[in-house]
Coordinates of C-alpha atoms in Angstrom, one line a residue:
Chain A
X365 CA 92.8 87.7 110.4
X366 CA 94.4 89.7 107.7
X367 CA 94.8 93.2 108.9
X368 CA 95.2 96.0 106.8
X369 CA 95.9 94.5 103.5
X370 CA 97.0 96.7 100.0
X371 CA 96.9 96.6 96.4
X372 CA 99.1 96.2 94.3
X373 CA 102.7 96.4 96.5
X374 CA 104.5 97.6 93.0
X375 CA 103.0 99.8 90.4
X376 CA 104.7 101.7 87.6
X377 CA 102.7 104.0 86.0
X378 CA 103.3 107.1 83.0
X379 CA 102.7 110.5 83.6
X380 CA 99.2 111.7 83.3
X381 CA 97.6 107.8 84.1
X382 CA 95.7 107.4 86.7
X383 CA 95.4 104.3 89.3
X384 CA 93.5 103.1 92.5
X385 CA 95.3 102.2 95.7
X386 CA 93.1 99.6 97.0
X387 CA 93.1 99.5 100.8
X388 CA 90.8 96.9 103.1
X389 CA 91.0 95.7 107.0
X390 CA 89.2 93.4 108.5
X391 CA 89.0 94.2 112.2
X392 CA 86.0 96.1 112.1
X393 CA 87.6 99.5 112.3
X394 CA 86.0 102.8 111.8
X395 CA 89.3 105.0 111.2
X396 CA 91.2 104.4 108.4
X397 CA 94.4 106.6 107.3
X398 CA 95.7 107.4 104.0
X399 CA 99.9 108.4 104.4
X400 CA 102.6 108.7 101.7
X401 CA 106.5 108.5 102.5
X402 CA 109.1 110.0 100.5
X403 CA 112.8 108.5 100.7
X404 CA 114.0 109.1 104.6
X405 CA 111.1 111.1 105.2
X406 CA 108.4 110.3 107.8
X407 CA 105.6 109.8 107.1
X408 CA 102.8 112.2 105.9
X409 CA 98.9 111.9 106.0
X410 CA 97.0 112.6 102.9
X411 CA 93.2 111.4 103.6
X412 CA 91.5 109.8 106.5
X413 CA 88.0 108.4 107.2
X414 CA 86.3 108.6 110.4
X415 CA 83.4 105.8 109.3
X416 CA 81.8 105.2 106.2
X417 CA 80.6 107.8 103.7
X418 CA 82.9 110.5 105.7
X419 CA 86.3 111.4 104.5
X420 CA 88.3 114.6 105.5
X421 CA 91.3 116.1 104.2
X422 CA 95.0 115.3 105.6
X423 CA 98.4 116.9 105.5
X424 CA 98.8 116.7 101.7
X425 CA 95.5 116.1 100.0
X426 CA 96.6 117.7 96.5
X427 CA 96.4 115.1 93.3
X428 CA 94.3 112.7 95.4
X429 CA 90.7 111.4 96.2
X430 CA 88.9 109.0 98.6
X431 CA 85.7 107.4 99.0
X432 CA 84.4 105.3 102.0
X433 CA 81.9 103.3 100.9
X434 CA 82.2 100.3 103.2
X435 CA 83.8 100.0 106.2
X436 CA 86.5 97.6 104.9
X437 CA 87.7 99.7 102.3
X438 CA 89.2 102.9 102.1
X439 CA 90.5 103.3 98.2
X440 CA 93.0 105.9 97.0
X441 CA 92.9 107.8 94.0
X442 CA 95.5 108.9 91.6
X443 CA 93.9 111.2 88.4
X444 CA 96.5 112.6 86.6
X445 CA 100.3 111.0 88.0
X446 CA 102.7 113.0 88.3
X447 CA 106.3 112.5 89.1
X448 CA 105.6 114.1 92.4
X449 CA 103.6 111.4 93.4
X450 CA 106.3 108.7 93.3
X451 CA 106.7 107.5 96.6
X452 CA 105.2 104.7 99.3
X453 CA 101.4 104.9 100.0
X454 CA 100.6 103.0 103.3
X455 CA 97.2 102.6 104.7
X456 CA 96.2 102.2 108.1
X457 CA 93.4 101.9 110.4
X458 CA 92.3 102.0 113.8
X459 CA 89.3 101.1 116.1
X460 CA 88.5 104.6 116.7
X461 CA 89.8 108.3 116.2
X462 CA 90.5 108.4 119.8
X463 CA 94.3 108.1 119.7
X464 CA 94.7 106.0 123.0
X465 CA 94.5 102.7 120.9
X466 CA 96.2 101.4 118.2
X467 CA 96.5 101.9 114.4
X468 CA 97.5 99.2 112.4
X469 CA 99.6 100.0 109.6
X470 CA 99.6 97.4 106.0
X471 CA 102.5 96.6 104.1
X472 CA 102.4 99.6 101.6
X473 CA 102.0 100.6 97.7
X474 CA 105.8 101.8 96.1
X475 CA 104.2 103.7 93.1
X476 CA 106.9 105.1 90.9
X477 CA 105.6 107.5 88.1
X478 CA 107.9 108.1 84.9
Chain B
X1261 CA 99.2 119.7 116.5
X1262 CA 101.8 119.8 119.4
X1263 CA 105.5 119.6 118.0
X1264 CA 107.9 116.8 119.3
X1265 CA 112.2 116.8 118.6
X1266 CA 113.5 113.6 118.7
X1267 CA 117.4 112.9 117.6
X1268 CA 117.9 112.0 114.2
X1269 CA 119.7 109.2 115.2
X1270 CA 121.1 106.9 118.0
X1271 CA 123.7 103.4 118.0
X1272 CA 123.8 100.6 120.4
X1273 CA 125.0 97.5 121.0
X1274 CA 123.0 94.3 121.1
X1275 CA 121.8 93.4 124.9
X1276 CA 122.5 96.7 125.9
X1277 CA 119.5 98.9 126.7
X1278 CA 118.2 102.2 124.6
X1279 CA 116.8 105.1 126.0
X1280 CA 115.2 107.2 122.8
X1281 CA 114.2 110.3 124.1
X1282 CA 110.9 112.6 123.1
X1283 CA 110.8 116.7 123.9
X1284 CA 107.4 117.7 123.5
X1285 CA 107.4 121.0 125.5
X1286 CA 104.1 122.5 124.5
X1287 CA 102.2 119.1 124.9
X1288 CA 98.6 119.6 126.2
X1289 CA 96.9 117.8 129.3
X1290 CA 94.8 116.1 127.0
X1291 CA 97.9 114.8 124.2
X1292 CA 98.7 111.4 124.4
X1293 CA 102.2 110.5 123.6
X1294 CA 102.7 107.4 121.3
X1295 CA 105.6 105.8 120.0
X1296 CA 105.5 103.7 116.8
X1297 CA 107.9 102.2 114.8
X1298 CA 109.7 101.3 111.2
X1299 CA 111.5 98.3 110.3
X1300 CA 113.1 99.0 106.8
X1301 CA 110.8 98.3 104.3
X1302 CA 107.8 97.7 106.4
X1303 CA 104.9 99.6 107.5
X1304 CA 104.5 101.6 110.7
X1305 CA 103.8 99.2 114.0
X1306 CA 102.7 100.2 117.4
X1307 CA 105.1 100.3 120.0
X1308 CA 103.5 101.9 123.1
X1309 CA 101.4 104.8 124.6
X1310 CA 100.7 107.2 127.8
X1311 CA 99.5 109.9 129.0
X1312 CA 100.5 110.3 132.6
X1313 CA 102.0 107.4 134.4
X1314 CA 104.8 105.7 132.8
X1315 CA 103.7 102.3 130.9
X1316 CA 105.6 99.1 130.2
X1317 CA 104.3 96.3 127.8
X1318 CA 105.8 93.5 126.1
X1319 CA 108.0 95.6 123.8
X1320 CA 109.2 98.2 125.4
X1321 CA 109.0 100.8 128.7
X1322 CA 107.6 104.7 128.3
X1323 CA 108.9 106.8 131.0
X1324 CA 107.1 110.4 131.0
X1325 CA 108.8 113.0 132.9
X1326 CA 106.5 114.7 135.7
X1327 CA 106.2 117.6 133.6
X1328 CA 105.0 115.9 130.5
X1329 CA 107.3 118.2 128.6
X1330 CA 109.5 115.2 128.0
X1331 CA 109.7 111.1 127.8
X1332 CA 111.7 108.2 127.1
X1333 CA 111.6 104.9 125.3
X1334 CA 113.1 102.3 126.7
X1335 CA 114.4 99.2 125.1
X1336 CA 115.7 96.9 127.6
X1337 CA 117.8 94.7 126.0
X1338 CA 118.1 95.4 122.5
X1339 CA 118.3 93.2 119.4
X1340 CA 119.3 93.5 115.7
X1341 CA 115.4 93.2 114.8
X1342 CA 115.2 96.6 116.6
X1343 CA 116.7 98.7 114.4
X1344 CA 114.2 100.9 112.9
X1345 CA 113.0 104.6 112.6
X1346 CA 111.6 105.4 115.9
X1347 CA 108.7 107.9 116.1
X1348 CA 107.3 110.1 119.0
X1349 CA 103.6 111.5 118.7
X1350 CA 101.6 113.2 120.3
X1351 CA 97.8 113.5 119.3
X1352 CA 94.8 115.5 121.1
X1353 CA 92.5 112.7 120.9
X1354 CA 91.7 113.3 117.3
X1355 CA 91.5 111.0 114.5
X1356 CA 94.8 111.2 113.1
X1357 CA 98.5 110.6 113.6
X1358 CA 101.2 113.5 112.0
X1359 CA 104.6 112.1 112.0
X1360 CA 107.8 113.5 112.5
X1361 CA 110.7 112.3 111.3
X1362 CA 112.0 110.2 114.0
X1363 CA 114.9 108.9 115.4
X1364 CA 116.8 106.0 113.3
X1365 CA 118.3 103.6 115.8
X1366 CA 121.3 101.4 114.9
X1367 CA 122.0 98.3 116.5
X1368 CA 125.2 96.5 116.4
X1369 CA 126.2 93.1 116.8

């Protein structure tokens, strides 16, 4: 039982480049979370899924895009990088959107972009 | 969402407990509050969750206050491993978490 599980953990990437955040989990969730940290900030939710093919905005959707396809994976995309996007990407998921149980965080995606 | 104001940061001493406190004055009946937690460089992990009573699991205790304006973590006997960015949230029974910024605990040996 892997978890929540994302590609790749390091990724350097030149303005204007875009990139896919892979994310899958293997627990059979529905929910799945996309957040981004900043240095000694908390944490801040960009896109989540409620099951697949539906997708809704977060906090801080700007310069990103989802799908939900299958119910393992919940990918990120980056179109056009910009420095404003460096920071940690972690995915998450949970059993349902009813937030008496618990979400299960992966390791997270530093993405710096120069 | 329903605002929480947690410390920016607490110390302690190994084996000594930790009370991290939570305001959340304009909770709703139907907000949960959940605590989670960062170890440096790791994801987010689940800590513990209520909504009335107070809870205790293998990590930790919740107290709420009777008022649900307020609670409490409690880390009975803590360890280095438990130094982390504690955060307190509160969500409506929707499908998302917001984060604060949490309280960074220190532990010392």
């Amino acid at each position: 039982n892997a978890g929540v599980t994302q590609t790749p953990k390091f990724r350097i990437l030149k303005i204007g480049q875009s990139m896919t955040l892979q994310c899958t989990q293997d627990m059979n969730h529905n929910y799945m979370y996309w957040y981004r940290q900043d240095p000694g900030m908390g944490l801040k939710l960009i896109y989540y899924s409620v099951g697949a093919g539906i997708t809704d905005k977060g906090e801080v959707p700007n310069g990103y895009n989802v799908s939900r396809s299958t119910t393992e994976d919940f990918p990120l995309r980056l179109e056009l990088a910009a420095p404003s996007q460096t920071s940690v990407y972690f995915c998450a998921s949970s059993y349902s959107g009813e937030m008496n149980t618990e979400a299960f965080f992966g390791q997270g995606t530093r993405l710096t972009v120069v | 969402d329903a605002k929480t104001t947690q410390p920016n940061s607490m110390e302690s001493n190994e084996e000594e407990p930790v009370h991290l406190p939570c305001n959340h004055s304009t909770i709703s009946g139907t907000d949960y509050i959940h605590w989670y937690r960062q170890l440096p460089s790791q994801g987010p992990e689940y800590v513990i969750h209520g909504l009335t009573s107070n809870v205790n699991n293998r990590m930790a205790s919740l107290a709420i206050a009777e008022d649900r304006k307020s609670s409490t973590l409690i880390l009975h006997r803590a360890t280095l491993r438990d130094a982390a960015v504690y955060y307190c949230i509160l969500s409506r029974n929707t499908d998302k978490l917001i984060f604060g910024t949490g309280t960074r605990l220190q532990v010392f040996p």
